[in-house]
């Protein structure tokens, strides 16, 4: 009996089990991370370079930045955001500091809005490049929104414009792409 007690104490306190990976969930995480990073740096293809070949191929072939925005949607966006402009690569930028890009998968009828964070802006690339560029103007606006979000909203200050714009643009996308699966990813909004 004593030996049985010693043997039971010597066994691990936990049971080792093989790690089970849900590949659909993992692929979605890779997709959303790559879409978000594309707002800051590189292209979707470049940002997926470390993903396995099957995942990379399935995402690159299916997901495209929305370049040809329907006229009605462009008009709505322009009314919602002061100083809104669209960069050549399809990223949107507003005076408030809002930076976002819309990606579409026509086959699965999914649309993803990827929002940039504090250092996003007109210039893409590594952090030092973004910080030493015109993005500093956008960054100041976004830092102001971050501080207001952390301290001001609770004390009665209004919600930052970039937050309202992100919400309004998301609502417009939902309305325009009715029946599609809409997702939001990114930073600071």
PDB file of C-alpha atoms in Angstrom:
ATOM      1  CA  UNK A   1       0.000   0.000   0.000  1.00  0.00           C
ATOM      2  CA  UNK A   2       2.868   2.334   0.815  1.00  0.00           C
ATOM      3  CA  UNK A   3       4.433   1.688  -2.626  1.00  0.00           C
ATOM      4  CA  UNK A   4       1.109   2.477  -4.321  1.00  0.00           C
ATOM      5  CA  UNK A   5       0.926   5.776  -2.440  1.00  0.00           C
ATOM      6  CA  UNK A   6       4.498   6.690  -3.484  1.00  0.00           C
ATOM      7  CA  UNK A   7       3.790   5.769  -7.092  1.00  0.00           C
ATOM      8  CA  UNK A   8       0.636   7.901  -7.149  1.00  0.00           C
ATOM      9  CA  UNK A   9       2.593  10.887  -5.749  1.00  0.00           C
ATOM     10  CA  UNK A  10       5.341  10.448  -8.343  1.00  0.00           C
ATOM     11  CA  UNK A  11       2.891  10.677 -11.295  1.00  0.00           C
ATOM     12  CA  UNK A  12       2.589  14.067 -12.948  1.00  0.00           C
ATOM     13  CA  UNK A  13      -0.111  16.332 -11.600  1.00  0.00           C
ATOM     14  CA  UNK A  14      -1.401  16.877 -15.109  1.00  0.00           C
ATOM     15  CA  UNK A  15      -1.988  14.632 -18.063  1.00  0.00           C
ATOM     16  CA  UNK A  16      -0.119  15.441 -21.247  1.00  0.00           C
ATOM     17  CA  UNK A  17      -2.380  15.609 -24.264  1.00  0.00           C
ATOM     18  CA  UNK A  18      -1.523  16.366 -27.855  1.00  0.00           C
ATOM     19  CA  UNK A  19      -2.209  19.943 -28.914  1.00  0.00           C
ATOM     20  CA  UNK A  20      -5.268  20.092 -31.137  1.00  0.00           C
ATOM     21  CA  UNK A  21      -5.237  22.983 -33.570  1.00  0.00           C
ATOM     22  CA  UNK A  22      -8.407  24.185 -35.204  1.00  0.00           C
ATOM     23  CA  UNK A  23      -6.991  25.121 -38.605  1.00  0.00           C
ATOM     24  CA  UNK A  24      -9.971  27.281 -39.569  1.00  0.00           C
ATOM     25  CA  UNK A  25      -9.525  29.415 -36.448  1.00  0.00           C
ATOM     26  CA  UNK A  26      -5.742  29.551 -36.966  1.00  0.00           C
ATOM     27  CA  UNK A  27      -6.163  30.614 -40.604  1.00  0.00           C
ATOM     28  CA  UNK A  28      -8.607  33.362 -39.584  1.00  0.00           C
ATOM     29  CA  UNK A  29      -6.095  34.643 -37.015  1.00  0.00           C
ATOM     30  CA  UNK A  30      -3.362  34.676 -39.676  1.00  0.00           C
ATOM     31  CA  UNK A  31      -5.695  36.435 -42.116  1.00  0.00           C
ATOM     32  CA  UNK A  32      -6.749  39.180 -39.691  1.00  0.00           C
ATOM     33  CA  UNK A  33      -3.172  39.774 -38.524  1.00  0.00           C
ATOM     34  CA  UNK A  34      -1.952  40.065 -42.130  1.00  0.00           C
ATOM     35  CA  UNK A  35      -4.809  42.403 -43.138  1.00  0.00           C
ATOM     36  CA  UNK A  36      -4.152  44.628 -40.130  1.00  0.00           C
ATOM     37  CA  UNK A  37      -0.423  44.733 -40.781  1.00  0.00           C
ATOM     38  CA  UNK A  38      -1.080  45.670 -44.422  1.00  0.00           C
ATOM     39  CA  UNK A  39      -2.525  48.999 -43.232  1.00  0.00           C
ATOM     40  CA  UNK A  40       0.906  49.778 -41.699  1.00  0.00           C
ATOM     41  CA  UNK A  41       3.434  48.064 -43.901  1.00  0.00           C
ATOM     42  CA  UNK A  42       3.869  46.051 -47.080  1.00  0.00           C
ATOM     43  CA  UNK A  43       1.301  44.192 -49.114  1.00  0.00           C
ATOM     44  CA  UNK A  44      -0.918  41.301 -48.154  1.00  0.00           C
ATOM     45  CA  UNK A  45       1.393  38.947 -50.082  1.00  0.00           C
ATOM     46  CA  UNK A  46       4.463  40.277 -48.262  1.00  0.00           C
ATOM     47  CA  UNK A  47       2.797  40.087 -44.847  1.00  0.00           C
ATOM     48  CA  UNK A  48       1.861  36.444 -45.423  1.00  0.00           C
ATOM     49  CA  UNK A  49       5.391  35.377 -46.403  1.00  0.00           C
ATOM     50  CA  UNK A  50       5.892  33.354 -43.203  1.00  0.00           C
ATOM     51  CA  UNK A  51       2.548  31.544 -43.396  1.00  0.00           C
ATOM     52  CA  UNK A  52       2.567  28.031 -44.795  1.00  0.00           C
ATOM     53  CA  UNK A  53       2.138  27.785 -48.556  1.00  0.00           C
ATOM     54  CA  UNK A  54      -1.430  26.446 -48.456  1.00  0.00           C
ATOM     55  CA  UNK A  55      -2.640  29.179 -46.089  1.00  0.00           C
ATOM     56  CA  UNK A  56      -0.778  31.885 -48.014  1.00  0.00           C
ATOM     57  CA  UNK A  57      -2.206  30.742 -51.351  1.00  0.00           C
ATOM     58  CA  UNK A  58      -5.777  30.469 -50.131  1.00  0.00           C
ATOM     59  CA  UNK A  59      -5.722  33.969 -48.626  1.00  0.00           C
ATOM     60  CA  UNK A  60      -3.868  35.727 -51.451  1.00  0.00           C
ATOM     61  CA  UNK A  61      -6.107  34.217 -54.110  1.00  0.00           C
ATOM     62  CA  UNK A  62      -9.318  35.068 -52.246  1.00  0.00           C
ATOM     63  CA  UNK A  63      -8.730  38.435 -50.548  1.00  0.00           C
ATOM     64  CA  UNK A  64      -8.246  41.712 -52.412  1.00  0.00           C
ATOM     65  CA  UNK A  65      -8.056  45.306 -51.224  1.00  0.00           C
ATOM     66  CA  UNK A  66     -11.185  47.130 -52.320  1.00  0.00           C
ATOM     67  CA  UNK A  67      -9.891  49.597 -54.927  1.00  0.00           C
ATOM     68  CA  UNK A  68     -13.043  50.443 -56.879  1.00  0.00           C
ATOM     69  CA  UNK A  69     -15.321  51.765 -54.200  1.00  0.00           C
ATOM     70  CA  UNK A  70     -18.909  52.230 -55.410  1.00  0.00           C
ATOM     71  CA  UNK A  71     -19.821  55.901 -55.922  1.00  0.00           C
ATOM     72  CA  UNK A  72     -22.653  55.824 -53.377  1.00  0.00           C
ATOM     73  CA  UNK A  73     -20.312  54.475 -50.708  1.00  0.00           C
ATOM     74  CA  UNK A  74     -17.642  57.070 -51.567  1.00  0.00           C
ATOM     75  CA  UNK A  75     -20.227  59.833 -51.100  1.00  0.00           C
ATOM     76  CA  UNK A  76     -21.280  58.427 -47.713  1.00  0.00           C
ATOM     77  CA  UNK A  77     -17.658  58.171 -46.552  1.00  0.00           C
ATOM     78  CA  UNK A  78     -16.918  61.751 -47.656  1.00  0.00           C
ATOM     79  CA  UNK A  79     -19.864  63.069 -45.640  1.00  0.00           C
ATOM     80  CA  UNK A  80     -18.770  61.121 -42.540  1.00  0.00           C
ATOM     81  CA  UNK A  81     -15.091  62.037 -42.420  1.00  0.00           C
ATOM     82  CA  UNK A  82     -13.442  65.455 -42.625  1.00  0.00           C
ATOM     83  CA  UNK A  83     -10.487  65.536 -45.033  1.00  0.00           C
ATOM     84  CA  UNK A  84     -10.962  61.948 -46.173  1.00  0.00           C
ATOM     85  CA  UNK A  85      -8.661  60.744 -48.917  1.00  0.00           C
ATOM     86  CA  UNK A  86      -7.920  57.395 -50.494  1.00  0.00           C
ATOM     87  CA  UNK A  87      -4.307  56.370 -51.104  1.00  0.00           C
ATOM     88  CA  UNK A  88      -3.283  54.526 -54.286  1.00  0.00           C
ATOM     89  CA  UNK A  89      -3.159  51.195 -52.444  1.00  0.00           C
ATOM     90  CA  UNK A  90      -6.753  51.548 -51.215  1.00  0.00           C
ATOM     91  CA  UNK A  91      -6.095  52.809 -47.662  1.00  0.00           C
ATOM     92  CA  UNK A  92      -8.363  55.569 -46.396  1.00  0.00           C
ATOM     93  CA  UNK A  93      -7.122  58.402 -44.209  1.00  0.00           C
ATOM     94  CA  UNK A  94      -9.094  61.176 -42.486  1.00  0.00           C
ATOM     95  CA  UNK A  95      -7.998  64.362 -40.739  1.00  0.00           C
ATOM     96  CA  UNK A  96      -9.049  62.848 -37.393  1.00  0.00           C
ATOM     97  CA  UNK A  97      -6.264  60.257 -37.602  1.00  0.00           C
ATOM     98  CA  UNK A  98      -8.504  57.457 -38.828  1.00  0.00           C
ATOM     99  CA  UNK A  99      -6.663  55.103 -41.199  1.00  0.00           C
ATOM    100  CA  UNK A 100      -8.367  52.027 -42.611  1.00  0.00           C
ATOM    101  CA  UNK A 101      -8.483  49.677 -45.544  1.00  0.00           C
ATOM    102  CA  UNK A 102     -11.319  47.527 -46.836  1.00  0.00           C
ATOM    103  CA  UNK A 103     -10.650  43.983 -48.033  1.00  0.00           C
ATOM    104  CA  UNK A 104     -13.115  41.816 -49.900  1.00  0.00           C
ATOM    105  CA  UNK A 105     -13.492  38.104 -50.605  1.00  0.00           C
ATOM    106  CA  UNK A 106     -16.083  37.881 -53.367  1.00  0.00           C
ATOM    107  CA  UNK A 107     -16.218  34.072 -53.284  1.00  0.00           C
ATOM    108  CA  UNK A 108     -17.133  33.796 -49.597  1.00  0.00           C
ATOM    109  CA  UNK A 109     -19.000  37.123 -49.568  1.00  0.00           C
ATOM    110  CA  UNK A 110     -16.902  38.478 -46.705  1.00  0.00           C
ATOM    111  CA  UNK A 111     -15.671  42.017 -46.140  1.00  0.00           C
ATOM    112  CA  UNK A 112     -13.046  43.028 -43.574  1.00  0.00           C
ATOM    113  CA  UNK A 113     -12.344  46.574 -42.404  1.00  0.00           C
ATOM    114  CA  UNK A 114      -8.774  46.791 -41.115  1.00  0.00           C
ATOM    115  CA  UNK A 115      -8.023  49.833 -38.963  1.00  0.00           C
ATOM    116  CA  UNK A 116      -4.549  51.256 -38.480  1.00  0.00           C
ATOM    117  CA  UNK A 117      -3.331  52.381 -35.102  1.00  0.00           C
ATOM    118  CA  UNK A 118      -1.293  55.196 -33.670  1.00  0.00           C
ATOM    119  CA  UNK A 119       1.593  55.141 -36.162  1.00  0.00           C
ATOM    120  CA  UNK A 120      -0.396  54.452 -39.335  1.00  0.00           C
ATOM    121  CA  UNK A 121      -0.845  57.104 -41.976  1.00  0.00           C
ATOM    122  CA  UNK A 122       0.206  58.091 -45.478  1.00  0.00           C
ATOM    123  CA  UNK A 123       3.609  56.400 -45.211  1.00  0.00           C
ATOM    124  CA  UNK A 124       3.840  52.632 -44.845  1.00  0.00           C
ATOM    125  CA  UNK A 125       6.878  50.690 -43.679  1.00  0.00           C
ATOM    126  CA  UNK A 126       8.852  49.875 -40.562  1.00  0.00           C
ATOM    127  CA  UNK A 127       8.097  51.876 -37.408  1.00  0.00           C
ATOM    128  CA  UNK A 128      11.102  54.255 -37.689  1.00  0.00           C
ATOM    129  CA  UNK A 129      10.142  55.110 -41.267  1.00  0.00           C
ATOM    130  CA  UNK A 130       6.543  55.799 -40.260  1.00  0.00           C
ATOM    131  CA  UNK A 131       7.569  57.897 -37.251  1.00  0.00           C
ATOM    132  CA  UNK A 132      10.061  60.027 -39.202  1.00  0.00           C
ATOM    133  CA  UNK A 133       7.518  60.830 -41.907  1.00  0.00           C
ATOM    134  CA  UNK A 134       4.320  62.769 -42.271  1.00  0.00           C
ATOM    135  CA  UNK A 135       2.669  60.100 -40.128  1.00  0.00           C
ATOM    136  CA  UNK A 136       3.689  62.139 -37.086  1.00  0.00           C
ATOM    137  CA  UNK A 137       0.744  64.482 -37.778  1.00  0.00           C
ATOM    138  CA  UNK A 138      -1.643  61.516 -37.881  1.00  0.00           C
ATOM    139  CA  UNK A 139       0.056  60.005 -34.834  1.00  0.00           C
ATOM    140  CA  UNK A 140      -0.535  63.152 -32.766  1.00  0.00           C
ATOM    141  CA  UNK A 141      -4.244  63.062 -33.651  1.00  0.00           C
ATOM    142  CA  UNK A 142      -4.399  59.376 -32.753  1.00  0.00           C
ATOM    143  CA  UNK A 143      -2.485  59.840 -29.476  1.00  0.00           C
ATOM    144  CA  UNK A 144      -4.992  62.538 -28.578  1.00  0.00           C
ATOM    145  CA  UNK A 145      -7.820  60.102 -29.294  1.00  0.00           C
ATOM    146  CA  UNK A 146      -6.050  57.397 -27.254  1.00  0.00           C
ATOM    147  CA  UNK A 147      -5.643  59.705 -24.252  1.00  0.00           C
ATOM    148  CA  UNK A 148      -9.217  60.937 -24.551  1.00  0.00           C
ATOM    149  CA  UNK A 149     -10.392  57.345 -24.725  1.00  0.00           C
ATOM    150  CA  UNK A 150      -8.370  56.407 -21.645  1.00  0.00           C
ATOM    151  CA  UNK A 151      -9.196  59.432 -19.496  1.00  0.00           C
ATOM    152  CA  UNK A 152     -11.627  61.796 -21.174  1.00  0.00           C
ATOM    153  CA  UNK A 153     -14.697  59.824 -22.202  1.00  0.00           C
ATOM    154  CA  UNK A 154     -15.366  58.764 -18.623  1.00  0.00           C
ATOM    155  CA  UNK A 155     -15.150  62.369 -17.479  1.00  0.00           C
ATOM    156  CA  UNK A 156     -17.733  63.527 -19.984  1.00  0.00           C
ATOM    157  CA  UNK A 157     -15.535  64.522 -22.921  1.00  0.00           C
ATOM    158  CA  UNK A 158     -16.937  63.579 -26.320  1.00  0.00           C
ATOM    159  CA  UNK A 159     -15.934  60.383 -28.097  1.00  0.00           C
ATOM    160  CA  UNK A 160     -12.972  61.067 -30.453  1.00  0.00           C
ATOM    161  CA  UNK A 161     -13.915  61.837 -34.073  1.00  0.00           C
ATOM    162  CA  UNK A 162     -11.832  58.928 -35.370  1.00  0.00           C
ATOM    163  CA  UNK A 163     -13.868  56.519 -33.212  1.00  0.00           C
ATOM    164  CA  UNK A 164     -17.171  57.941 -34.497  1.00  0.00           C
ATOM    165  CA  UNK A 165     -15.890  57.821 -38.083  1.00  0.00           C
ATOM    166  CA  UNK A 166     -14.799  54.190 -37.688  1.00  0.00           C
ATOM    167  CA  UNK A 167     -18.248  53.322 -36.341  1.00  0.00           C
ATOM    168  CA  UNK A 168     -20.036  55.265 -39.099  1.00  0.00           C
ATOM    169  CA  UNK A 169     -17.919  53.738 -41.867  1.00  0.00           C
ATOM    170  CA  UNK A 170     -18.488  50.246 -40.471  1.00  0.00           C
ATOM    171  CA  UNK A 171     -22.251  50.896 -40.439  1.00  0.00           C
ATOM    172  CA  UNK A 172     -22.116  52.143 -44.050  1.00  0.00           C
ATOM    173  CA  UNK A 173     -20.199  49.028 -45.117  1.00  0.00           C
ATOM    174  CA  UNK A 174     -22.750  46.805 -43.338  1.00  0.00           C
ATOM    175  CA  UNK A 175     -25.572  48.585 -45.136  1.00  0.00           C
ATOM    176  CA  UNK A 176     -23.892  48.547 -48.550  1.00  0.00           C
ATOM    177  CA  UNK A 177     -22.800  44.905 -48.317  1.00  0.00           C
ATOM    178  CA  UNK A 178     -26.043  43.626 -46.811  1.00  0.00           C
ATOM    179  CA  UNK A 179     -26.038  39.837 -46.689  1.00  0.00           C
ATOM    180  CA  UNK A 180     -22.236  39.644 -46.539  1.00  0.00           C
ATOM    181  CA  UNK A 181     -20.228  38.601 -43.501  1.00  0.00           C
ATOM    182  CA  UNK A 182     -18.560  41.781 -42.174  1.00  0.00           C
ATOM    183  CA  UNK A 183     -15.580  41.718 -39.805  1.00  0.00           C
ATOM    184  CA  UNK A 184     -13.477  44.431 -38.198  1.00  0.00           C
ATOM    185  CA  UNK A 185      -9.828  44.073 -37.209  1.00  0.00           C
ATOM    186  CA  UNK A 186      -6.978  46.378 -36.306  1.00  0.00           C
ATOM    187  CA  UNK A 187      -5.855  48.863 -33.697  1.00  0.00           C
ATOM    188  CA  UNK A 188      -7.100  51.819 -31.681  1.00  0.00           C
ATOM    189  CA  UNK A 189     -10.680  52.007 -32.890  1.00  0.00           C
TER     190      UNK A 189
END
